[in-house]
Amino acid sequence: MPSSGTFHDQLQNLYHPMIIFMIGTLLSFAALKSQTNSEDLSLFEQHPITMQVAVLGLILYGLFYCATLGPFPPALLQLLQHFVLFSALISSASLASLLLHPPFLQILYAAAILLIIVQLFTAQCQMIWTWVNAKAPDVLSWFSVWFKKSPSVSDTIPVSTPAPPALSKCF
C-alpha cells in the first residue's frame, strides 16, 4: 500500500496507537509497583493527586482526540492535535513519575517540556522552511550575479593615478 502524505502527517497518524500503548504500559508498571508495597492501598489512595492528574489528562486526551475527527478547518485541527499531545503528555508524565526516582524525574519533565516546545513550533518551522525553499532559487541566483566576478584592486584603480593631495604631504 503506497504511503500518502508527508512524514509529519504519517507520524501524526501514529500518535494515537503510541500514546495508548505508552499509557497502558505505564499504568501496568505502576500497578505492579503498588502491589509490591506492604500496604493494601490502591494507586488512587497512595498517590491521589498524581492519579487525578493522570485521569484528567486521559479524559482531556479522549475529548480532544474525538474533536480532531470532526470536520474542522486545518488551523483548528492543528491546534486540537497540539492539545491531544499535551494532554497525553501530562497523563503519561504523571504516570511515569510514579515509577521514576527524583534524578530521573527532572530528565522526564525536561523531555516532556522539550517535546511540547518542538510540537508547538513544528508548524512555524515548516512554514519558514517552505518559504526558504521557495525563495532559495532567487537567493542563489542573486548570489551568483553578485559574486560572478569580484573586481580586483587593479581593475578599479588605475596604476598611473597620483595620490590625493592630502596623502602626498604625508609621504
N, CA and C atoms as an extended XYZ file, in Angstrom:
513
Properties=species:S:1:pos:R:3:atomname:S:1:resname:S:1:resid:I:1 pbc="F F F"
N         0.849       -1.177        0.000 N   MET     1
C         0.000        0.000        0.000 CA  MET     1
C         0.885        1.227        0.000 C   MET     1
N         0.745        2.115       -0.977 N   PRO     2
C         1.597        3.293       -1.021 CA  PRO     2
C         1.261        4.257        0.098 C   PRO     2
N         2.310        4.900        0.597 N   SER     3
C         2.096        5.848        1.688 CA  SER     3
C         1.681        7.188        1.101 C   SER     3
N         0.770        7.853        1.773 N   SER     4
C         0.309        9.151        1.307 CA  SER     4
C         0.635       10.196        2.360 C   SER     4
N         0.896       11.404        1.913 N   GLY     5
C         1.184       12.490        2.836 CA  GLY     5
C         2.660       12.560        3.172 C   GLY     5
N         2.982       13.563        3.933 N   THR     6
C         4.361       13.770        4.345 CA  THR     6
C         4.681       12.891        5.545 C   THR     6
N         5.952       12.894        5.892 N   PHE     7
C         6.377       12.122        7.061 CA  PHE     7
C         5.693       12.632        8.321 C   PHE     7
N         5.529       13.960        8.413 N   HIS     8
C         4.873       14.550        9.578 CA  HIS     8
C         3.427       14.075        9.680 C   HIS     8
N         2.722       13.990        8.538 N   ASP     9
C         1.343       13.503        8.544 CA  ASP     9
C         1.270       12.039        8.972 C   ASP     9
N         2.216       11.241        8.487 N   GLN    10
C         2.240        9.831        8.865 CA  GLN    10
C         2.549        9.678       10.353 C   GLN    10
N         3.429       10.532       10.873 N   LEU    11
C         3.748       10.487       12.295 CA  LEU    11
C         2.540       10.894       13.127 C   LEU    11
N         1.784       11.893       12.658 N   GLN    12
C         0.571       12.305       13.362 CA  GLN    12
C        -0.420       11.145       13.455 C   GLN    12
N        -0.495       10.306       12.402 N   ASN    13
C        -1.404        9.164       12.421 CA  ASN    13
C        -0.950        8.093       13.396 C   ASN    13
N         0.323        8.064       13.742 N   LEU    14
C         0.838        7.067       14.677 CA  LEU    14
C         0.774        7.518       16.128 C   LEU    14
N         0.459        8.773       16.381 N   TYR    15
C         0.414        9.259       17.759 CA  TYR    15
C        -0.554        8.457       18.613 C   TYR    15
N        -1.756        8.251       18.122 N   HIS    16
C        -2.783        7.596       18.935 CA  HIS    16
C        -2.362        6.186       19.367 C   HIS    16
N        -1.940        5.304       18.467 N   PRO    17
C        -1.515        3.972       18.932 CA  PRO    17
C        -0.307        4.020       19.877 C   PRO    17
N         0.627        4.929       19.620 N   MET    18
C         1.799        5.026       20.505 CA  MET    18
C         1.397        5.500       21.891 C   MET    18
N         0.510        6.481       21.955 N   ILE    19
C         0.084        7.022       23.248 CA  ILE    19
C        -0.712        5.983       24.022 C   ILE    19
N        -1.612        5.274       23.359 N   ILE    20
C        -2.403        4.240       24.032 CA  ILE    20
C        -1.478        3.153       24.589 C   ILE    20
N        -0.505        2.729       23.793 N   PHE    21
C         0.439        1.720       24.257 CA  PHE    21
C         1.257        2.239       25.443 C   PHE    21
N         1.746        3.454       25.343 N   MET    22
C         2.594        4.001       26.398 CA  MET    22
C         1.824        4.168       27.706 C   MET    22
N         0.623        4.703       27.647 N   ILE    23
C        -0.150        4.919       28.873 CA  ILE    23
C        -0.571        3.588       29.484 C   ILE    23
N        -0.980        2.638       28.647 N   GLY    24
C        -1.333        1.314       29.178 CA  GLY    24
C        -0.154        0.627       29.840 C   GLY    24
N         1.025        0.731       29.228 N   THR    25
C         2.225        0.116       29.799 CA  THR    25
C         2.625        0.796       31.100 C   THR    25
N         2.601        2.125       31.127 N   LEU    26
C         2.954        2.846       32.351 CA  LEU    26
C         1.985        2.524       33.481 C   LEU    26
N         0.706        2.442       33.150 N   LEU    27
C        -0.297        2.111       34.166 CA  LEU    27
C        -0.089        0.702       34.703 C   LEU    27
N         0.274       -0.228       33.833 N   SER    28
C         0.531       -1.606       34.276 CA  SER    28
C         1.752       -1.666       35.187 C   SER    28
N         2.814       -0.975       34.820 N   PHE    29
C         4.011       -0.959       35.660 CA  PHE    29
C         3.742       -0.274       37.009 C   PHE    29
N         2.973        0.798       36.982 N   ALA    30
C         2.639        1.481       38.239 CA  ALA    30
C         1.792        0.580       39.130 C   ALA    30
N         0.868       -0.163       38.545 N   ALA    31
C         0.054       -1.095       39.332 CA  ALA    31
C         0.916       -2.210       39.906 C   ALA    31
N         1.870       -2.694       39.103 N   LEU    32
C         2.787       -3.720       39.601 CA  LEU    32
C         3.633       -3.196       40.751 C   LEU    32
N         4.098       -1.973       40.633 N   LYS    33
C         4.909       -1.378       41.698 CA  LYS    33
C         4.089       -1.178       42.963 C   LYS    33
N         2.813       -0.813       42.817 N   SER    34
C         1.988       -0.591       44.003 CA  SER    34
C         1.639       -1.904       44.693 C   SER    34
N         1.650       -3.023       43.970 N   GLN    35
C         1.370       -4.314       44.580 CA  GLN    35
C         2.521       -4.797       45.439 C   GLN    35
N         3.726       -4.321       45.157 N   THR    36
C         4.886       -4.763       45.943 CA  THR    36
C         4.942       -4.087       47.301 C   THR    36
N         4.183       -3.004       47.488 N   ASN    37
C         4.150       -2.362       48.801 CA  ASN    37
C         3.409       -3.254       49.777 C   ASN    37
N         3.791       -3.160       51.038 N   SER    38
C         3.150       -4.000       52.049 CA  SER    38
C         1.725       -3.534       52.352 C   SER    38
N         1.425       -2.281       52.039 N   GLU    39
C         0.080       -1.777       52.304 CA  GLU    39
C        -0.867       -2.259       51.208 C   GLU    39
N        -2.117       -2.432       51.554 N   ASP    40
C        -3.122       -2.836       50.567 CA  ASP    40
C        -3.888       -1.617       50.065 C   ASP    40
N        -3.153       -0.647       49.603 N   LEU    41
C        -3.765        0.576       49.100 CA  LEU    41
C        -3.671        0.608       47.578 C   LEU    41
N        -4.672        1.192       46.967 N   SER    42
C        -4.630        1.325       45.512 CA  SER    42
C        -3.755        2.530       45.147 C   SER    42
N        -3.482        2.655       43.861 N   LEU    43
C        -2.702        3.813       43.405 CA  LEU    43
C        -3.415        5.125       43.719 C   LEU    43
N        -4.745        5.109       43.682 N   PHE    44
C        -5.504        6.322       43.974 CA  PHE    44
C        -5.403        6.707       45.445 C   PHE    44
N        -5.196        5.730       46.316 N   GLU    45
C        -5.032        6.025       47.741 CA  GLU    45
C        -3.580        6.378       48.066 C   GLU    45
N        -2.631        5.770       47.384 N   GLN    46
C        -1.218        6.047       47.643 CA  GLN    46
C        -0.789        7.392       47.059 C   GLN    46
N        -1.248        7.698       45.872 N   HIS    47
C        -0.845        8.916       45.154 CA  HIS    47
C        -2.087        9.582       44.568 C   HIS    47
N        -2.907       10.207       45.413 N   PRO    48
C        -4.194       10.730       44.899 CA  PRO    48
C        -4.032       11.860       43.874 C   PRO    48
N        -3.138       12.790       44.106 N   ILE    49
C        -3.011       13.931       43.188 CA  ILE    49
C        -2.437       13.477       41.847 C   ILE    49
N        -1.411       12.645       41.899 N   THR    50
C        -0.792       12.161       40.665 CA  THR    50
C        -1.792       11.381       39.828 C   THR    50
N        -2.579       10.546       40.461 N   MET    51
C        -3.563        9.759       39.713 CA  MET    51
C        -4.701       10.634       39.192 C   MET    51
N        -5.090       11.662       39.939 N   GLN    52
C        -6.128       12.566       39.444 CA  GLN    52
C        -5.633       13.336       38.223 C   GLN    52
N        -4.369       13.747       38.237 N   VAL    53
C        -3.802       14.423       37.074 CA  VAL    53
C        -3.761       13.470       35.883 C   VAL    53
N        -3.379       12.212       36.131 N   ALA    54
C        -3.327       11.229       35.047 CA  ALA    54
C        -4.718       10.973       34.463 C   ALA    54
N        -5.710       10.844       35.300 N   VAL    55
C        -7.080       10.602       34.823 CA  VAL    55
C        -7.610       11.829       34.085 C   VAL    55
N        -7.357       13.014       34.628 N   LEU    56
C        -7.782       14.232       33.945 CA  LEU    56
C        -7.113       14.345       32.568 C   LEU    56
N        -5.823       14.014       32.494 N   GLY    57
C        -5.121       14.020       31.215 CA  GLY    57
C        -5.726       13.034       30.234 C   GLY    57
N        -6.121       11.847       30.722 N   LEU    58
C        -6.748       10.850       29.842 CA  LEU    58
C        -8.124       11.300       29.357 C   LEU    58
N        -8.876       11.924       30.237 N   ILE    59
C       -10.201       12.428       29.830 CA  ILE    59
C       -10.049       13.515       28.777 C   ILE    59
N        -9.127       14.455       29.030 N   LEU    60
C        -8.891       15.517       28.042 CA  LEU    60
C        -8.359       14.944       26.733 C   LEU    60
N        -7.508       13.935       26.835 N   TYR    61
C        -6.989       13.290       25.634 CA  TYR    61
C        -8.130       12.716       24.808 C   TYR    61
N        -9.034       12.001       25.451 N   GLY    62
C       -10.176       11.418       24.740 CA  GLY    62
C       -11.058       12.475       24.098 C   GLY    62
N       -11.317       13.548       24.832 N   LEU    63
C       -12.167       14.607       24.282 CA  LEU    63
C       -11.500       15.300       23.092 C   LEU    63
N       -10.234       15.651       23.243 N   PHE    64
C        -9.535       16.338       22.155 CA  PHE    64
C        -9.334       15.418       20.956 C   PHE    64
N        -9.064       14.135       21.212 N   TYR    65
C        -8.886       13.204       20.094 CA  TYR    65
C       -10.191       13.049       19.311 C   TYR    65
N       -11.304       12.933       20.014 N   CYS    66
C       -12.595       12.843       19.328 CA  CYS    66
C       -12.885       14.124       18.548 C   CYS    66
N       -12.456       15.262       19.091 N   ALA    67
C       -12.684       16.530       18.397 CA  ALA    67
C       -11.870       16.606       17.110 C   ALA    67
N       -10.699       15.977       17.081 N   THR    68
C        -9.877       16.021       15.865 CA  THR    68
C       -10.499       15.212       14.727 C   THR    68
N       -11.426       14.351       15.036 N   LEU    69
C       -12.074       13.555       13.996 CA  LEU    69
C       -13.167       14.328       13.270 C   LEU    69
N       -13.517       15.503       13.793 N   GLY    70
C       -14.580       16.302       13.194 CA  GLY    70
C       -14.096       17.100       11.993 C   GLY    70
N       -15.042       17.621       11.227 N   PRO    71
C       -14.695       18.414       10.031 CA  PRO    71
C       -14.400       19.873       10.390 C   PRO    71
N       -13.176       20.129       10.827 N   PHE    72
C       -12.784       21.475       11.206 CA  PHE    72
C       -11.764       22.022       10.220 C   PHE    72
N       -11.581       23.338       10.210 N   PRO    73
C       -10.537       23.918        9.359 CA  PRO    73
C        -9.151       23.425        9.791 C   PRO    73
N        -8.185       23.408        8.879 N   PRO    74
C        -6.852       22.883        9.201 CA  PRO    74
C        -6.181       23.565       10.381 C   PRO    74
N        -6.368       24.869       10.536 N   ALA    75
C        -5.727       25.573       11.655 CA  ALA    75
C        -6.293       25.087       12.988 C   ALA    75
N        -7.596       24.888       13.059 N   LEU    76
C        -8.215       24.397       14.292 CA  LEU    76
C        -7.817       22.946       14.551 C   LEU    76
N        -7.740       22.141       13.494 N   LEU    77
C        -7.307       20.749       13.663 CA  LEU    77
C        -5.886       20.674       14.203 C   LEU    77
N        -5.028       21.552       13.722 N   GLN    78
C        -3.651       21.557       14.210 CA  GLN    78
C        -3.611       21.954       15.685 C   GLN    78
N        -4.413       22.927       16.073 N   LEU    79
C        -4.484       23.331       17.477 CA  LEU    79
C        -5.016       22.192       18.342 C   LEU    79
N        -6.037       21.497       17.865 N   LEU    80
C        -6.589       20.358       18.607 CA  LEU    80
C        -5.558       19.236       18.743 C   LEU    80
N        -4.759       19.020       17.692 N   GLN    81
C        -3.717       17.997       17.773 CA  GLN    81
C        -2.658       18.369       18.806 C   GLN    81
N        -2.375       19.654       18.942 N   HIS    82
C        -1.451       20.091       19.993 CA  HIS    82
C        -2.035       19.785       21.375 C   HIS    82
N        -3.341       20.033       21.548 N   PHE    83
C        -3.983       19.735       22.821 CA  PHE    83
C        -4.021       18.231       23.099 C   PHE    83
N        -4.208       17.435       22.053 N   VAL    84
C        -4.196       15.973       22.208 CA  VAL    84
C        -2.835       15.532       22.727 C   VAL    84
N        -1.785       16.001       22.094 N   LEU    85
C        -0.441       15.616       22.509 CA  LEU    85
C        -0.125       16.123       23.905 C   LEU    85
N        -0.525       17.357       24.201 N   PHE    86
C        -0.254       17.936       25.517 CA  PHE    86
C        -0.960       17.162       26.617 C   PHE    86
N        -2.228       16.808       26.419 N   SER    87
C        -2.960       16.067       27.455 CA  SER    87
C        -2.409       14.654       27.626 C   SER    87
N        -2.006       14.026       26.531 N   ALA    88
C        -1.394       12.697       26.645 CA  ALA    88
C        -0.053       12.777       27.356 C   ALA    88
N         0.662       13.840       27.107 N   LEU    89
C         1.960       14.027       27.751 CA  LEU    89
C         1.802       14.252       29.247 C   LEU    89
N         0.795       15.012       29.635 N   ILE    90
C         0.531       15.224       31.064 CA  ILE    90
C         0.191       13.906       31.737 C   ILE    90
N        -0.670       13.137       31.107 N   SER    91
C        -1.076       11.867       31.688 CA  SER    91
C         0.097       10.894       31.798 C   SER    91
N         0.871       10.769       30.729 N   SER    92
C         1.987        9.824       30.759 CA  SER    92
C         3.105       10.289       31.685 C   SER    92
N         3.350       11.598       31.761 N   ALA    93
C         4.385       12.090       32.679 CA  ALA    93
C         3.984       11.868       34.130 C   ALA    93
N         2.702       12.034       34.447 N   SER    94
C         2.272       11.803       35.829 CA  SER    94
C         2.353       10.316       36.183 C   SER    94
N         2.029        9.445       35.226 N   LEU    95
C         2.160        8.010       35.494 CA  LEU    95
C         3.628        7.591       35.595 C   LEU    95
N         4.462        8.164       34.757 N   ALA    96
C         5.892        7.830       34.811 CA  ALA    96
C         6.525        8.351       36.091 C   ALA    96
N         5.986        9.423       36.655 N   SER    97
C         6.542        9.941       37.903 CA  SER    97
C         6.348        8.973       39.063 C   SER    97
N         5.378        8.072       38.927 N   LEU    98
C         5.194        7.044       39.961 CA  LEU    98
C         6.295        5.992       39.909 C   LEU    98
N         6.925        5.851       38.750 N   LEU    99
C         7.913        4.793       38.557 CA  LEU    99
C         9.353        5.264       38.717 C   LEU    99
N         9.601        6.537       38.471 N   LEU   100
C        10.979        7.025       38.447 CA  LEU   100
C        11.359        7.703       39.758 C   LEU   100
N        12.643        7.675       40.045 N   HIS   101
C        13.179        8.341       41.228 CA  HIS   101
C        13.551        9.771       40.875 C   HIS   101
N        13.743       10.639       41.872 N   PRO   102
C        13.957       12.066       41.623 CA  PRO   102
C        15.022       12.450       40.593 C   PRO   102
N        16.201       11.856       40.486 N   PRO   103
C        17.115       12.357       39.453 CA  PRO   103
C        16.560       12.159       38.042 C   PRO   103
N        15.816       11.093       37.844 N   PHE   104
C        15.266       10.819       36.513 CA  PHE   104
C        13.990       11.613       36.248 C   PHE   104
N        13.344       12.090       37.307 N   LEU   105
C        12.135       12.888       37.122 CA  LEU   105
C        12.443       14.206       36.414 C   LEU   105
N        13.567       14.836       36.773 N   GLN   106
C        13.929       16.086       36.111 CA  GLN   106
C        14.161       15.852       34.618 C   GLN   106
N        14.787       14.742       34.280 N   ILE   107
C        15.012       14.404       32.871 CA  ILE   107
C        13.673       14.167       32.177 C   ILE   107
N        12.766       13.476       32.845 N   LEU   108
C        11.443       13.207       32.283 CA  LEU   108
C        10.689       14.502       32.016 C   LEU   108
N        10.656       15.391       33.003 N   TYR   109
C         9.921       16.634       32.827 CA  TYR   109
C        10.589       17.543       31.799 C   TYR   109
N        11.914       17.554       31.756 N   ALA   110
C        12.618       18.357       30.745 CA  ALA   110
C        12.319       17.822       29.340 C   ALA   110
N        12.301       16.498       29.194 N   ALA   111
C        11.979       15.906       27.890 CA  ALA   111
C        10.534       16.211       27.505 C   ALA   111
N         9.627       16.188       28.478 N   ALA   112
C         8.225       16.492       28.194 CA  ALA   112
C         8.067       17.942       27.745 C   ALA   112
N         8.743       18.850       28.416 N   ILE   113
C         8.672       20.265       28.039 CA  ILE   113
C         9.291       20.472       26.665 C   ILE   113
N        10.412       19.806       26.402 N   LEU   114
C        11.049       19.914       25.098 CA  LEU   114
C        10.145       19.389       23.989 C   LEU   114
N         9.464       18.287       24.251 N   LEU   115
C         8.536       17.734       23.262 CA  LEU   115
C         7.386       18.690       22.980 C   LEU   115
N         6.890       19.336       24.022 N   ILE   116
C         5.811       20.312       23.826 CA  ILE   116
C         6.300       21.487       22.989 C   ILE   116
N         7.493       21.979       23.292 N   ILE   117
C         8.047       23.104       22.536 CA  ILE   117
C         8.245       22.718       21.078 C   ILE   117
N         8.805       21.535       20.847 N   VAL   118
C         9.028       21.085       19.468 CA  VAL   118
C         7.707       20.942       18.735 C   VAL   118
N         6.711       20.381       19.390 N   GLN   119
C         5.408       20.188       18.757 CA  GLN   119
C         4.747       21.522       18.438 C   GLN   119
N         4.855       22.477       19.345 N   LEU   120
C         4.216       23.771       19.114 CA  LEU   120
C         4.886       24.553       17.992 C   LEU   120
N         6.200       24.403       17.864 N   PHE   121
C         6.910       25.185       16.863 CA  PHE   121
C         7.154       24.426       15.558 C   PHE   121
N         6.668       23.201       15.447 N   THR   122
C         6.850       22.440       14.215 CA  THR   122
C         6.164       23.125       13.039 C   THR   122
N         4.956       23.578       13.243 N   ALA   123
C         4.219       24.223       12.154 CA  ALA   123
C         4.920       25.506       11.710 C   ALA   123
N         5.402       26.282       12.689 N   GLN   124
C         6.083       27.516       12.325 CA  GLN   124
C         7.383       27.212       11.587 C   GLN   124
N         8.111       26.200       12.032 N   CYS   125
C         9.357       25.825       11.358 CA  CYS   125
C         9.077       25.311        9.950 C   CYS   125
N         8.003       24.550        9.776 N   GLN   126
C         7.649       24.069        8.445 CA  GLN   126
C         7.289       25.219        7.521 C   GLN   126
N         6.595       26.222        8.052 N   MET   127
C         6.233       27.370        7.242 CA  MET   127
C         7.487       28.137        6.812 C   MET   127
N         8.427       28.343        7.726 N   ILE   128
C         9.671       29.037        7.398 CA  ILE   128
C        10.480       28.222        6.408 C   ILE   128
N        10.555       26.911        6.620 N   TRP   129
C        11.319       26.043        5.719 CA  TRP   129
C        10.724       26.063        4.307 C   TRP   129
N         9.398       26.053        4.203 N   THR   130
C         8.746       26.124        2.902 CA  THR   130
C         9.059       27.451        2.215 C   THR   130
N         9.037       28.533        2.992 N   TRP   131
C         9.346       29.842        2.425 CA  TRP   131
C        10.794       29.898        1.955 C   TRP   131
N        11.718       29.365        2.761 N   VAL   132
C        13.135       29.360        2.383 CA  VAL   132
C        13.343       28.532        1.123 C   VAL   132
N        12.717       27.372        1.053 N   ASN   133
C        12.852       26.535       -0.146 CA  ASN   133
C        12.256       27.214       -1.375 C   ASN   133
N        11.172       27.947       -1.198 N   ALA   134
C        10.567       28.653       -2.327 CA  ALA   134
C        11.449       29.813       -2.786 C   ALA   134
N        12.130       30.460       -1.849 N   LYS   135
C        12.973       31.612       -2.175 CA  LYS   135
C        14.403       31.220       -2.512 C   LYS   135
N        14.799       29.990       -2.253 N   ALA   136
C        16.192       29.572       -2.455 CA  ALA   136
C        16.677       29.797       -3.878 C   ALA   136
N        15.917       29.477       -4.930 N   PRO   137
C        16.427       29.741       -6.279 CA  PRO   137
C        16.692       31.230       -6.526 C   PRO   137
N        15.808       32.096       -6.007 N   ASP   138
C        16.010       33.534       -6.184 CA  ASP   138
C        17.259       34.005       -5.458 C   ASP   138
N        17.444       33.530       -4.248 N   VAL   139
C        18.607       33.940       -3.458 CA  VAL   139
C        19.883       33.415       -4.099 C   VAL   139
N        19.860       32.173       -4.561 N   LEU   140
C        21.052       31.614       -5.195 CA  LEU   140
C        21.385       32.342       -6.492 C   LEU   140
N        20.375       32.723       -7.262 N   SER   141
C        20.656       33.465       -8.490 CA  SER   141
C        21.201       34.849       -8.162 C   SER   141
N        20.709       35.463       -7.088 N   TRP   142
C        21.219       36.765       -6.675 CA  TRP   142
C        22.686       36.654       -6.279 C   TRP   142
N        23.019       35.610       -5.511 N   PHE   143
C        24.415       35.411       -5.112 CA  PHE   143
C        25.303       35.129       -6.323 C   PHE   143
N        24.803       34.382       -7.289 N   SER   144
C        25.628       34.074       -8.452 CA  SER   144
C        25.907       35.329       -9.271 C   SER   144
N        24.929       36.247       -9.342 N   VAL   145
C        25.164       37.503      -10.041 CA  VAL   145
C        26.116       38.378       -9.228 C   VAL   145
N        25.918       38.413       -7.947 N   TRP   146
C        26.720       39.271       -7.074 CA  TRP   146
C        28.189       38.846       -7.068 C   TRP   146
N        28.421       37.555       -6.983 N   PHE   147
C        29.785       37.046       -6.872 CA  PHE   147
C        30.324       36.501       -8.197 C   PHE   147
N        29.675       36.866       -9.290 N   LYS   148
C        30.104       36.341      -10.585 CA  LYS   148
C        31.545       36.742      -10.869 C   LYS   148
N        31.824       38.012      -10.756 N   LYS   149
C        33.198       38.459      -10.925 CA  LYS   149
C        33.421       39.572       -9.922 C   LYS   149
N        34.206       39.306       -8.952 N   SER   150
C        34.504       40.355       -7.993 CA  SER   150
C        35.656       41.180       -8.534 C   SER   150
N        35.497       42.476       -8.579 N   PRO   151
C        36.559       43.316       -9.133 CA  PRO   151
C        37.795       43.303       -8.239 C   PRO   151
N        38.942       43.280       -8.861 N   SER   152
C        40.186       43.327       -8.095 CA  SER   152
C        40.628       44.773       -7.956 C   SER   152
N        41.628       44.995       -7.165 N   VAL   153
C        42.125       46.349       -6.925 CA  VAL   153
C        42.677       46.944       -8.216 C   VAL   153
N        43.338       46.157       -9.011 N   SER   154
C        43.913       46.672      -10.255 CA  SER   154
C        42.847       47.046      -11.271 C   SER   154
N        41.625       46.443      -11.163 N   ASP   155
C        40.547       46.784      -12.082 CA  ASP   155
C        39.906       48.121      -11.724 C   ASP   155
N        39.938       48.524      -10.478 N   THR   156
C        39.234       49.725      -10.052 CA  THR   156
C        40.137       50.944       -9.959 C   THR   156
N        41.415       50.781       -9.669 N   ILE   157
C        42.318       51.922       -9.523 CA  ILE   157
C        43.380       51.843      -10.600 C   ILE   157
N        43.400       52.812      -11.476 N   PRO   158
C        44.457       52.803      -12.491 CA  PRO   158
C        45.830       53.023      -11.843 C   PRO   158
N        46.840       52.430      -12.441 N   VAL   159
C        48.194       52.483      -11.892 CA  VAL   159
C        48.759       53.891      -11.940 C   VAL   159
N        48.415       54.672      -12.948 N   SER   160
C        49.010       55.984      -13.138 CA  SER   160
C        48.315       57.084      -12.338 C   SER   160
N        47.354       56.741      -11.492 N   THR   161
C        46.633       57.743      -10.729 CA  THR   161
C        47.532       58.271       -9.618 C   THR   161
N        47.701       59.575       -9.538 N   PRO   162
C        48.527       60.129       -8.454 CA  PRO   162
C        47.775       60.074       -7.128 C   PRO   162
N        48.479       60.070       -6.043 N   ALA   163
C        47.876       60.060       -4.713 CA  ALA   163
C        47.147       61.370       -4.481 C   ALA   163
N        46.076       61.353       -3.693 N   PRO   164
C        45.367       62.592       -3.388 CA  PRO   164
C        46.303       63.593       -2.701 C   PRO   164
N        46.013       64.890       -2.815 N   PRO   165
C        46.909       65.903       -2.250 CA  PRO   165
C        47.121       65.758       -0.757 C   PRO   165
N        46.108       65.364       -0.022 N   ALA   166
C        46.262       65.238        1.422 CA  ALA   166
C        47.266       64.132        1.749 C   ALA   166
N        47.261       63.055        0.975 N   LEU   167
C        48.178       61.946        1.248 CA  LEU   167
C        49.594       62.258        0.732 C   LEU   167
N        49.724       63.084       -0.289 N   SER   168
C        51.061       63.368       -0.827 CA  SER   168
C        51.891       64.176        0.169 C   SER   168
N        51.265       64.941        1.070 N   LYS   169
C        52.001       65.670        2.089 CA  LYS   169
C        52.566       64.749        3.145 C   LYS   169
N        51.904       63.584        3.349 N   CYS   170
C        52.380       62.634        4.361 CA  CYS   170
C        53.621       61.905        3.912 C   CYS   170
N        53.851       61.758        2.626 N   PHE   171
C        54.966       60.969        2.134 CA  PHE   171
C        56.124       61.822        1.856 C   PHE   171
